[in-house]
Amino acid sequence: MFRHMTKITVCILLSIVWSGYIFSTDVEYYKMITSLTDQSKVKMTEDLFYTQLLSFQGYNVVDKRPAQYEGDLSNKNPDTIFFYVSVQEENNQWHCTLYAGQPQLNKKAEVTHTYDSFFKILTEAKPSIQNILDQLSTKQSASVRQGLSVITPTYDSIAGTWVGEPTINKIVLLRGGRGFVIFNNGASMNISVEIRGNTVICTQSGQGNASYFPDIPREMALVAALDATPIVWTMQMTNENTMVGTKESLKPIQQGNDLVGVETGTSSVTWSKQ
């Protein structure tokens, strides 16, 4: 009886360990990019972010320091995440940006905060990491999340006029890998269009414009647009007249009823062909 129970217990334990191993995602942690000259602060910040990363379940953190991320994970498991931090000091303010992504899955995310105190970076490290990991997890294609089948797009099949976003009048995709977006406020944005497998990626071309962010108050959008990353749509066709996916763009940060800032975020979108 005892031997039988022991075998069962061992099997259960091994099953738990094995499951954890199977479902862990590798996170490669790279050297921090910084303007800091105080090496004690650099080491403190790098070590803190590394320690905080280790506290997240479901992730296997691989310390790649002192290497700097150079944009190539082509030989790694597609699920492997790159992660690094940038800390820059300017006019007695501290700009901290977290970068993470899974290049082979066309997933990238970043979180930027500006602090009046260096040590605020350390105290807010964990929620910042949580934020960027959450962004990556929401970038799973909308078609997969909704259990929809997809069809393989071509530049001919996607060419045309698309609608579906409340602040956008229309999206026009051209056959030559280009297109443009017309907003309800009259602004126009050029986009590049690329097909990768079953995925259509539309990326803002040219400089940012406050009018591209009509959900953000004008004065705040004028400042945010200066450093905003290009808006990116990652879409898949579920039929010849429908595309579903995500939009990566600036979003307002709310605390209660107050608008306290902006951040790069991801939202689900559906386009219909006119």
GROMACS .gro file of N, CA and C in nm, residues 39-172:
model
  402
   39GLN      N    1   2.846   5.324  -1.221
   39GLN     CA    2   2.833   5.181  -1.245
   39GLN      C    3   2.760   5.108  -1.131
   40SER      N    4   2.764   5.164  -1.010
   40SER     CA    5   2.690   5.102  -0.900
   40SER      C    6   2.541   5.111  -0.924
   41LYS      N    7   2.494   5.222  -0.981
   41LYS     CA    8   2.353   5.237  -1.014
   41LYS      C    9   2.314   5.146  -1.130
   42VAL      N   10   2.407   5.136  -1.226
   42VAL     CA   11   2.380   5.049  -1.341
   42VAL      C   12   2.360   4.904  -1.293
   43LYS      N   13   2.454   4.857  -1.211
   43LYS     CA   14   2.446   4.720  -1.162
   43LYS      C   15   2.322   4.699  -1.076
   44MET      N   16   2.293   4.796  -0.991
   44MET     CA   17   2.175   4.786  -0.904
   44MET      C   18   2.047   4.772  -0.987
   45THR      N   19   2.037   4.854  -1.092
   45THR     CA   20   1.916   4.852  -1.175
   45THR      C   21   1.905   4.721  -1.253
   46GLU      N   22   2.017   4.680  -1.315
   46GLU     CA   23   2.015   4.555  -1.391
   46GLU      C   24   1.979   4.437  -1.301
   47ASP      N   25   2.040   4.431  -1.183
   47ASP     CA   26   2.016   4.319  -1.092
   47ASP      C   27   1.872   4.318  -1.042
   48LEU      N   28   1.818   4.438  -1.017
   48LEU     CA   29   1.680   4.444  -0.967
   48LEU      C   30   1.581   4.394  -1.071
   49PHE      N   31   1.595   4.440  -1.196
   49PHE     CA   32   1.503   4.394  -1.300
   49PHE      C   33   1.517   4.244  -1.323
   50TYR      N   34   1.639   4.194  -1.315
   50TYR     CA   35   1.661   4.051  -1.331
   50TYR      C   36   1.590   3.974  -1.219
   51THR      N   37   1.607   4.020  -1.095
   51THR     CA   38   1.543   3.953  -0.981
   51THR      C   39   1.392   3.958  -0.993
   52GLN      N   40   1.338   4.072  -1.034
   52GLN     CA   41   1.193   4.084  -1.048
   52GLN      C   42   1.141   3.992  -1.159
   53LEU      N   43   1.216   3.980  -1.268
   53LEU     CA   44   1.176   3.888  -1.375
   53LEU      C   45   1.166   3.745  -1.324
   54LEU      N   46   1.262   3.707  -1.240
   54LEU     CA   47   1.263   3.571  -1.185
   54LEU      C   48   1.137   3.540  -1.103
   55SER      N   49   1.072   3.644  -1.051
   55SER     CA   50   0.955   3.621  -0.965
   55SER      C   51   0.828   3.589  -1.042
   56PHE      N   52   0.831   3.604  -1.177
   56PHE     CA   53   0.711   3.578  -1.257
   56PHE      C   54   0.704   3.430  -1.295
   57GLN      N   55   0.592   3.368  -1.262
   57GLN     CA   56   0.574   3.226  -1.294
   57GLN      C   57   0.549   3.208  -1.444
   58GLY      N   58   0.594   3.093  -1.494
   58GLY     CA   59   0.571   3.061  -1.634
   58GLY      C   60   0.681   3.110  -1.726
   59TYR      N   61   0.786   3.171  -1.668
   59TYR     CA   62   0.895   3.223  -1.749
   59TYR      C   63   1.028   3.168  -1.697
   60ASN      N   64   1.113   3.126  -1.789
   60ASN     CA   65   1.246   3.078  -1.757
   60ASN      C   66   1.345   3.185  -1.800
   61VAL      N   67   1.401   3.259  -1.704
   61VAL     CA   68   1.485   3.374  -1.735
   61VAL      C   69   1.628   3.328  -1.761
   62VAL      N   70   1.680   3.368  -1.878
   62VAL     CA   71   1.817   3.335  -1.917
   62VAL      C   72   1.899   3.464  -1.915
   63ASP      N   73   1.998   3.470  -1.827
   63ASP     CA   74   2.079   3.591  -1.812
   63ASP      C   75   2.180   3.599  -1.926
   64LYS      N   76   2.159   3.693  -2.019
   64LYS     CA   77   2.246   3.709  -2.134
   64LYS      C   78   2.347   3.823  -2.117
   65ARG      N   79   2.348   3.887  -2.001
   65ARG     CA   80   2.447   3.992  -1.978
   65ARG      C   81   2.588   3.932  -1.980
   66PRO      N   82   2.687   4.007  -2.026
   66PRO     CA   83   2.683   4.150  -2.062
   66PRO      C   84   2.653   4.176  -2.209
   67ALA      N   85   2.597   4.079  -2.280
   67ALA     CA   86   2.565   4.099  -2.422
   67ALA      C   87   2.452   4.200  -2.437
   68GLN      N   88   2.456   4.274  -2.544
   68GLN     CA   89   2.350   4.369  -2.577
   68GLN      C   90   2.261   4.307  -2.684
   69TYR      N   91   2.130   4.325  -2.672
   69TYR     CA   92   2.040   4.267  -2.772
   69TYR      C   93   2.063   4.333  -2.907
   70GLU      N   94   2.083   4.252  -3.009
   70GLU     CA   95   2.114   4.303  -3.142
   70GLU      C   96   2.008   4.268  -3.246
   71GLY      N   97   1.893   4.226  -3.199
   71GLY     CA   98   1.781   4.207  -3.291
   71GLY      C   99   1.775   4.076  -3.363
   72ASP      N  100   1.845   3.974  -3.315
   72ASP     CA  101   1.842   3.847  -3.387
   72ASP      C  102   1.817   3.731  -3.291
   73LEU      N  103   1.698   3.672  -3.303
   73LEU     CA  104   1.666   3.550  -3.228
   73LEU      C  105   1.623   3.443  -3.327
   74SER      N  106   1.674   3.450  -3.449
   74SER     CA  107   1.625   3.363  -3.556
   74SER      C  108   1.653   3.215  -3.531
   75ASN      N  109   1.754   3.187  -3.450
   75ASN     CA  110   1.788   3.047  -3.425
   75ASN      C  111   1.724   2.993  -3.296
   76LYS      N  112   1.639   3.072  -3.235
   76LYS     CA  113   1.579   3.033  -3.108
   76LYS      C  114   1.436   2.983  -3.129
   77ASN      N  115   1.382   2.922  -3.024
   77ASN     CA  116   1.241   2.886  -3.024
   77ASN      C  117   1.158   3.011  -3.051
   78PRO      N  118   1.058   3.005  -3.139
   78PRO     CA  119   0.979   3.125  -3.171
   78PRO      C  120   0.916   3.191  -3.049
   79ASP      N  121   0.891   3.112  -2.943
   79ASP     CA  122   0.830   3.170  -2.823
   79ASP      C  123   0.929   3.247  -2.737
   80THR      N  124   1.059   3.233  -2.763
   80THR     CA  125   1.160   3.300  -2.682
   80THR      C  126   1.141   3.451  -2.685
   81ILE      N  127   1.144   3.512  -2.567
   81ILE     CA  128   1.125   3.657  -2.553
   81ILE      C  129   1.260   3.724  -2.529
   82PHE      N  130   1.286   3.834  -2.599
   82PHE     CA  131   1.401   3.916  -2.562
   82PHE      C  132   1.352   4.025  -2.467
   83PHE      N  133   1.437   4.066  -2.376
   83PHE     CA  134   1.398   4.170  -2.279
   83PHE      C  135   1.521   4.252  -2.241
   84TYR      N  136   1.507   4.383  -2.246
   84TYR     CA  137   1.612   4.470  -2.194
   84TYR      C  138   1.551   4.604  -2.154
   85VAL      N  139   1.630   4.680  -2.080
   85VAL     CA  140   1.584   4.807  -2.024
   85VAL      C  141   1.675   4.919  -2.070
   86SER      N  142   1.617   5.035  -2.094
   86SER     CA  143   1.693   5.155  -2.125
   86SER      C  144   1.664   5.259  -2.018
   87VAL      N  145   1.769   5.319  -1.961
   87VAL     CA  146   1.753   5.425  -1.862
   87VAL      C  147   1.838   5.544  -1.907
   88GLN      N  148   1.772   5.657  -1.930
   88GLN     CA  149   1.841   5.778  -1.975
   88GLN      C  150   1.808   5.894  -1.882
   89GLU      N  151   1.910   5.971  -1.847
   89GLU     CA  152   1.890   6.088  -1.761
   89GLU      C  153   1.894   6.214  -1.846
   90GLU      N  154   1.797   6.302  -1.826
   90GLU     CA  155   1.791   6.426  -1.903
   90GLU      C  156   1.719   6.532  -1.821
   91ASN      N  157   1.784   6.645  -1.799
   91ASN     CA  158   1.725   6.758  -1.727
   91ASN      C  159   1.665   6.715  -1.593
   92ASN      N  160   1.744   6.638  -1.518
   92ASN     CA  161   1.704   6.593  -1.384
   92ASN      C  162   1.580   6.504  -1.386
   93GLN      N  163   1.554   6.443  -1.499
   93GLN     CA  164   1.446   6.345  -1.509
   93GLN      C  165   1.504   6.214  -1.561
   94TRP      N  166   1.435   6.107  -1.529
   94TRP     CA  167   1.482   5.974  -1.564
   94TRP      C  168   1.380   5.907  -1.655
   95HIS      N  169   1.424   5.873  -1.775
   95HIS     CA  170   1.336   5.808  -1.872
   95HIS      C  171   1.370   5.660  -1.875
   96CYS      N  172   1.275   5.579  -1.836
   96CYS     CA  173   1.297   5.434  -1.830
   96CYS      C  174   1.205   5.365  -1.930
   97THR      N  175   1.264   5.289  -2.022
   97THR     CA  176   1.187   5.216  -2.123
   97THR      C  177   1.220   5.069  -2.116
   98LEU      N  178   1.117   4.987  -2.111
   98LEU     CA  179   1.134   4.841  -2.115
   98LEU      C  180   1.100   4.794  -2.256
   99TYR      N  181   1.185   4.708  -2.311
   99TYR     CA  182   1.163   4.653  -2.444
   99TYR      C  183   1.153   4.501  -2.433
  100ALA      N  184   1.057   4.444  -2.502
  100ALA     CA  185   1.043   4.298  -2.506
  100ALA      C  186   0.978   4.260  -2.638
  101GLY      N  187   1.000   4.135  -2.679
  101GLY     CA  188   0.937   4.092  -2.803
  101GLY      C  189   0.970   3.948  -2.837
  102GLN      N  190   0.895   3.899  -2.935
  102GLN     CA  191   0.916   3.767  -2.993
  102GLN      C  192   0.921   3.787  -3.144
  103PRO      N  193   1.039   3.819  -3.198
  103PRO     CA  194   1.052   3.859  -3.339
  103PRO      C  195   0.992   3.762  -3.438
  104GLN      N  196   1.008   3.632  -3.414
  104GLN     CA  197   0.958   3.535  -3.512
  104GLN      C  198   0.805   3.530  -3.513
  105LEU      N  199   0.743   3.582  -3.407
  105LEU     CA  200   0.596   3.588  -3.401
  105LEU      C  201   0.546   3.728  -3.431
  106ASN      N  202   0.639   3.816  -3.475
  106ASN     CA  203   0.604   3.955  -3.507
  106ASN      C  204   0.542   4.026  -3.387
  107LYS      N  205   0.594   3.999  -3.270
  107LYS     CA  206   0.543   4.061  -3.148
  107LYS      C  207   0.652   4.148  -3.086
  108LYS      N  208   0.620   4.274  -3.063
  108LYS     CA  209   0.710   4.363  -2.992
  108LYS      C  210   0.627   4.454  -2.901
  109ALA      N  211   0.686   4.490  -2.790
  109ALA     CA  212   0.615   4.578  -2.697
  109ALA      C  213   0.718   4.663  -2.624
  110GLU      N  214   0.674   4.779  -2.581
  110GLU     CA  215   0.760   4.864  -2.500
  110GLU      C  216   0.675   4.946  -2.403
  111VAL      N  217   0.735   4.977  -2.290
  111VAL     CA  218   0.669   5.057  -2.187
  111VAL      C  219   0.766   5.166  -2.145
  112THR      N  220   0.723   5.291  -2.149
  112THR     CA  221   0.809   5.403  -2.111
  112THR      C  222   0.746   5.484  -2.000
  113HIS      N  223   0.828   5.517  -1.899
  113HIS     CA  224   0.784   5.605  -1.792
  113HIS      C  225   0.893   5.707  -1.765
  114THR      N  226   0.853   5.827  -1.725
  114THR     CA  227   0.947   5.932  -1.687
  114THR      C  228   0.930   5.960  -1.539
  115TYR      N  229   1.043   5.962  -1.468
  115TYR     CA  230   1.040   5.979  -1.322
  115TYR      C  231   1.124   6.099  -1.281
  116ASP      N  232   1.087   6.161  -1.168
  116ASP     CA  233   1.166   6.270  -1.111
  116ASP      C  234   1.276   6.218  -1.020
  117SER      N  235   1.269   6.088  -0.989
  117SER     CA  236   1.367   6.028  -0.900
  117SER      C  237   1.417   5.896  -0.960
  118PHE      N  238   1.549   5.875  -0.954
  118PHE     CA  239   1.605   5.750  -1.004
  118PHE      C  240   1.547   5.629  -0.930
  119PHE      N  241   1.529   5.641  -0.800
  119PHE     CA  242   1.485   5.526  -0.721
  119PHE      C  243   1.340   5.488  -0.749
  120LYS      N  244   1.265   5.579  -0.812
  120LYS     CA  245   1.128   5.546  -0.851
  120LYS      C  246   1.130   5.436  -0.958
  121ILE      N  247   1.236   5.434  -1.039
  121ILE     CA  248   1.251   5.327  -1.139
  121ILE      C  249   1.254   5.192  -1.071
  122LEU      N  250   1.325   5.185  -0.959
  122LEU     CA  251   1.341   5.058  -0.888
  122LEU      C  252   1.212   5.015  -0.821
  123THR      N  253   1.141   5.110  -0.762
  123THR     CA  254   1.018   5.074  -0.690
  123THR      C  255   0.905   5.033  -0.784
  124GLU      N  256   0.912   5.080  -0.909
  124GLU     CA  257   0.805   5.048  -1.004
  124GLU      C  258   0.849   4.946  -1.108
  125ALA      N  259   0.961   4.878  -1.082
  125ALA     CA  260   1.012   4.781  -1.179
  125ALA      C  261   0.913   4.668  -1.202
  126LYS      N  262   0.861   4.609  -1.095
  126LYS     CA  263   0.775   4.492  -1.111
  126LYS      C  264   0.648   4.523  -1.188
  127PRO      N  265   0.571   4.629  -1.152
  127PRO     CA  266   0.451   4.657  -1.233
  127PRO      C  267   0.482   4.692  -1.377
  128SER      N  268   0.600   4.752  -1.402
  128SER     CA  269   0.638   4.782  -1.540
  128SER      C  270   0.663   4.654  -1.619
  129ILE      N  271   0.729   4.557  -1.554
  129ILE     CA  272   0.752   4.427  -1.619
  129ILE      C  273   0.619   4.358  -1.645
  130GLN      N  274   0.530   4.362  -1.547
  130GLN     CA  275   0.398   4.301  -1.563
  130GLN      C  276   0.326   4.362  -1.682
  131ASN      N  277   0.336   4.493  -1.694
  131ASN     CA  278   0.270   4.565  -1.804
  131ASN      C  279   0.319   4.515  -1.939
  132ILE      N  280   0.452   4.505  -1.955
  132ILE     CA  281   0.505   4.469  -2.087
  132ILE      C  282   0.479   4.322  -2.119
  133LEU      N  283   0.482   4.234  -2.018
  133LEU     CA  284   0.450   4.093  -2.042
  133LEU      C  285   0.303   4.077  -2.079
  134ASP      N  286   0.218   4.158  -2.015
  134ASP     CA  287   0.075   4.156  -2.049
  134ASP      C  288   0.053   4.201  -2.193
  135GLN      N  289   0.129   4.303  -2.235
  135GLN     CA  290   0.118   4.349  -2.374
  135GLN      C  291   0.150   4.237  -2.471
  136LEU      N  292   0.257   4.165  -2.445
  136LEU     CA  293   0.295   4.055  -2.535
  136LEU      C  294   0.188   3.948  -2.539
  137SER      N  295   0.130   3.916  -2.423
  137SER     CA  296   0.031   3.808  -2.419
  137SER      C  297  -0.094   3.847  -2.495
  138THR      N  298  -0.129   3.977  -2.499
  138THR     CA  299  -0.249   4.021  -2.571
  138THR      C  300  -0.226   4.030  -2.719
  139LYS      N  301  -0.099   4.015  -2.764
  139LYS     CA  302  -0.070   4.024  -2.906
  139LYS      C  303  -0.097   3.895  -2.981
  140GLN      N  304  -0.144   3.793  -2.909
  140GLN     CA  305  -0.185   3.671  -2.978
  140GLN      C  306  -0.292   3.709  -3.079
  141SER      N  307  -0.286   3.654  -3.198
  141SER     CA  308  -0.376   3.699  -3.303
  141SER      C  309  -0.522   3.684  -3.262
  142ALA      N  310  -0.601   3.784  -3.300
  142ALA     CA  311  -0.743   3.784  -3.265
  142ALA      C  312  -0.814   3.662  -3.321
  143SER      N  313  -0.773   3.618  -3.440
  143SER     CA  314  -0.838   3.502  -3.500
  143SER      C  315  -0.817   3.378  -3.416
  144VAL      N  316  -0.696   3.362  -3.360
  144VAL     CA  317  -0.668   3.247  -3.274
  144VAL      C  318  -0.750   3.256  -3.146
  145ARG      N  319  -0.754   3.377  -3.084
  145ARG     CA  320  -0.828   3.393  -2.959
  145ARG      C  321  -0.977   3.363  -2.980
  146GLN      N  322  -1.029   3.401  -3.096
  146GLN     CA  323  -1.172   3.384  -3.121
  146GLN      C  324  -1.204   3.250  -3.186
  147GLY      N  325  -1.104   3.167  -3.209
  147GLY     CA  326  -1.127   3.036  -3.268
  147GLY      C  327  -1.169   3.043  -3.414
  148LEU      N  328  -1.126   3.147  -3.486
  148LEU     CA  329  -1.167   3.165  -3.625
  148LEU      C  330  -1.064   3.102  -3.719
  149SER      N  331  -1.113   3.050  -3.832
  149SER     CA  332  -1.021   3.001  -3.935
  149SER      C  333  -0.975   3.119  -4.019
  150VAL      N  334  -0.856   3.110  -4.076
  150VAL     CA  335  -0.804   3.219  -4.157
  150VAL      C  336  -0.772   3.170  -4.297
  151ILE      N  337  -0.768   3.265  -4.391
  151ILE     CA  338  -0.730   3.232  -4.528
  151ILE      C  339  -0.600   3.305  -4.560
  152THR      N  340  -0.525   3.253  -4.656
  152THR     CA  341  -0.397   3.313  -4.691
  152THR      C  342  -0.421   3.436  -4.779
  153PRO      N  343  -0.374   3.552  -4.734
  153PRO     CA  344  -0.397   3.674  -4.810
  153PRO      C  345  -0.295   3.692  -4.923
  154THR      N  346  -0.331   3.770  -5.020
  154THR     CA  347  -0.238   3.815  -5.124
  154THR      C  348  -0.255   3.965  -5.137
  155TYR      N  349  -0.161   4.030  -5.204
  155TYR     CA  350  -0.174   4.175  -5.220
  155TYR      C  351  -0.296   4.210  -5.305
  156ASP      N  352  -0.334   4.121  -5.396
  156ASP     CA  353  -0.455   4.145  -5.474
  156ASP      C  354  -0.581   4.130  -5.389
  157SER      N  355  -0.584   4.028  -5.303
  157SER     CA  356  -0.706   4.002  -5.226
  157SER      C  357  -0.731   4.106  -5.118
  158ILE      N  358  -0.626   4.169  -5.066
  158ILE     CA  359  -0.647   4.270  -4.960
  158ILE      C  360  -0.664   4.410  -5.016
  159ALA      N  361  -0.631   4.428  -5.145
  159ALA     CA  362  -0.642   4.561  -5.205
  159ALA      C  363  -0.786   4.610  -5.202
  160GLY      N  364  -0.803   4.736  -5.164
  160GLY     CA  365  -0.937   4.793  -5.158
  160GLY      C  366  -0.953   4.884  -5.038
  161THR      N  367  -1.077   4.919  -5.009
  161THR     CA  368  -1.109   5.010  -4.900
  161THR      C  369  -1.170   4.933  -4.784
  162TRP      N  370  -1.118   4.957  -4.664
  162TRP     CA  371  -1.161   4.888  -4.543
  162TRP      C  372  -1.210   4.988  -4.439
  163VAL      N  373  -1.307   4.947  -4.360
  163VAL     CA  374  -1.360   5.031  -4.252
  163VAL      C  375  -1.375   4.944  -4.127
  164GLY      N  376  -1.399   5.011  -4.013
  164GLY     CA  377  -1.424   4.932  -3.893
  164GLY      C  378  -1.378   4.992  -3.763
  165GLU      N  379  -1.301   5.104  -3.767
  165GLU     CA  380  -1.255   5.166  -3.644
  165GLU      C  381  -1.329   5.298  -3.623
  166PRO      N  382  -1.373   5.325  -3.500
  166PRO     CA  383  -1.459   5.441  -3.475
  166PRO      C  384  -1.396   5.576  -3.507
  167THR      N  385  -1.262   5.589  -3.497
  167THR     CA  386  -1.198   5.718  -3.523
  167THR      C  387  -1.140   5.728  -3.664
  168ILE      N  388  -1.159   5.622  -3.744
  168ILE     CA  389  -1.102   5.619  -3.880
  168ILE      C  390  -1.213   5.610  -3.983
  169ASN      N  391  -1.202   5.697  -4.084
  169ASN     CA  392  -1.302   5.698  -4.190
  169ASN      C  393  -1.283   5.579  -4.284
  170LYS      N  394  -1.158   5.552  -4.322
  170LYS     CA  395  -1.131   5.439  -4.410
  170LYS      C  396  -0.982   5.407  -4.414
  171ILE      N  397  -0.952   5.282  -4.447
  171ILE     CA  398  -0.816   5.236  -4.470
  171ILE      C  399  -0.810   5.186  -4.613
  172VAL      N  400  -0.720   5.240  -4.693
  172VAL     CA  401  -0.708   5.200  -4.834
  172VAL      C  402  -0.577   5.124  -4.852
   0.00000   0.00000   0.00000
